[in-house]
Amino acid sequence: IEGKINGLVGESACGKSTLSLSIVKLLPSNGRIADGRILFSGEDLIRKSEDDMREIRGAQISMIFQDPTSSLNPVFRIGSQIGEAIELHRFKDEPKELTKKVVREEVTTILQLLRVPDAERVASHYPHEYSGGMRQRAMIAMAMSCRPKLLIADEPTTNLDVTIQAQVNELILDMVKKLGTTVLLITHDLGIVAEMCDRVAIMYAGKVVECADTSTIFKRSKHPYTEALLSSIPRVDIKHKRLEGIPGRVPSLVDPPPGCRFHPRCRYARAKICTQDPPTVEVEEGHRVACWRYTDVWESD
Ligand code: SF4
């Protein structure tokens, strides 16, 4: 949803990051988008040329990755790395001298928005002089510096300790509210989803199996995989007898099981029907589930 935080949740290796890299067409060279559409501002990104995509990346769609260390260049000052994106996308037609001053001010403003103390001085530091939390703030500043319409945040706080995680999440929330950015937040942490997201899509083995607003997912989830995910985490609002794991493991995406990809692990699976692809059903307004249990065929099977 535009202007909201949209979560994408699933176990490791279920295809979340591949989906985000597909959106910006940055898949590794051995990957390709076989089918479908990626609609952004009414246009299909799959049809865009590499030159068009270069204009879109950074300026309209930005990304924050898990590991800021590998995304920041160790030999350039943080300020110049943030400024590069601004210069390239927002002031590319302005005279060089004017640009430099404006860009410096913009870098300071964006760092101040992220509550970086003494922003002007800190901008002249190198990445190795920053702590993990500060490096992640620098990444967010780079991603937000061109005021993108869409921010893709791929597990942005996974490598941080819990208190810094909370601070960084709060900063992302604060920033997107102030700038009205739409966010795709990729995570395997349902606690972060509950805290931050307006809407959630649950992904299993490369497919979205359930999609609804956050409170619906937590109160009235329908898909057996979502149900199993929620039973595997401690919750203060429900009295659990004991936490349950999900049996089995995520299937290989090279050779996924036929039909519903969750069927080898699903407690409700029926041999005949569940080995066929389930349709996606709208069980209530805005709540979609890909499972045979919510179709008429299930009753008559
Ligand atoms: Fe389980 Fe069948 Fe629904 Fe898949 S389609 S989640 S196997 S009940």
GROMACS .gro file of N, CA and C and ligand atoms in nm, residues 223-225 260 262-263 266 268-270 274 278 290-293 298, ligand 1:
model
   59
  223HIS      N    1  -0.390  -1.920   0.664
  223HIS     CA    2  -0.306  -2.019   0.596
  223HIS      C    3  -0.234  -2.107   0.700
  224PRO      N    4  -0.232  -2.239   0.678
  224PRO     CA    5  -0.165  -2.327   0.774
  224PRO      C    6  -0.018  -2.289   0.800
  225TYR      N    7   0.049  -2.234   0.699
  225TYR     CA    8   0.189  -2.195   0.721
  225TYR      C    9   0.195  -2.075   0.816
  260CYS      N   10   0.059  -2.732  -0.391
  260CYS     CA   11   0.089  -2.644  -0.279
  260CYS      C   12   0.227  -2.680  -0.225
  262PHE      N   13   0.366  -2.611   0.038
  262PHE     CA   14   0.373  -2.637   0.182
  262PHE      C   15   0.321  -2.778   0.216
  263HIS      N   16   0.267  -2.851   0.117
  263HIS     CA   17   0.196  -2.974   0.152
  263HIS      C   18   0.280  -3.080   0.226
  266CYS      N   19   0.242  -2.967   0.588
  266CYS     CA   20   0.113  -2.914   0.636
  266CYS      C   21   0.032  -3.021   0.708
  268TYR      N   22  -0.280  -3.023   0.753
  268TYR     CA   23  -0.412  -3.044   0.694
  268TYR      C   24  -0.406  -3.103   0.554
  269ALA      N   25  -0.286  -3.129   0.506
  269ALA     CA   26  -0.270  -3.167   0.364
  269ALA      C   27  -0.353  -3.291   0.326
  270ARG      N   28  -0.413  -3.284   0.207
  270ARG     CA   29  -0.482  -3.401   0.152
  270ARG      C   30  -0.410  -3.438   0.024
  274CYS      N   31  -0.413  -3.137  -0.260
  274CYS     CA   32  -0.304  -3.044  -0.225
  274CYS      C   33  -0.181  -3.059  -0.314
  278PRO      N   34  -0.291  -2.442  -0.542
  278PRO     CA   35  -0.413  -2.383  -0.484
  278PRO      C   36  -0.443  -2.245  -0.542
  290ALA      N   37  -0.378  -1.839  -0.023
  290ALA     CA   38  -0.363  -1.939  -0.128
  290ALA      C   39  -0.366  -2.077  -0.063
  291CYS      N   40  -0.485  -2.133  -0.048
  291CYS     CA   41  -0.499  -2.263   0.018
  291CYS      C   42  -0.633  -2.325  -0.024
  292TRP      N   43  -0.628  -2.456  -0.050
  292TRP     CA   44  -0.751  -2.526  -0.093
  292TRP      C   45  -0.858  -2.528   0.015
  293ARG      N   46  -0.819  -2.515   0.141
  293ARG     CA   47  -0.919  -2.526   0.250
  293ARG      C   48  -1.029  -2.421   0.241
  298TRP      N   49  -1.272  -2.809  -0.141
  298TRP     CA   50  -1.226  -2.875  -0.017
  298TRP      C   51  -1.342  -2.949   0.049
  302SF4    FE1   52  -0.213  -2.726   0.354
  302SF4    FE2   53  -0.343  -2.806   0.137
  302SF4    FE3   54  -0.373  -2.555   0.223
  302SF4    FE4   55  -0.145  -2.633   0.114
  302SF4     S1   56  -0.344  -2.620   0.012
  302SF4     S2   57  -0.169  -2.515   0.298
  302SF4     S3   58  -0.128  -2.843   0.187
  302SF4     S4   59  -0.434  -2.744   0.329
   0.00000   0.00000   0.00000
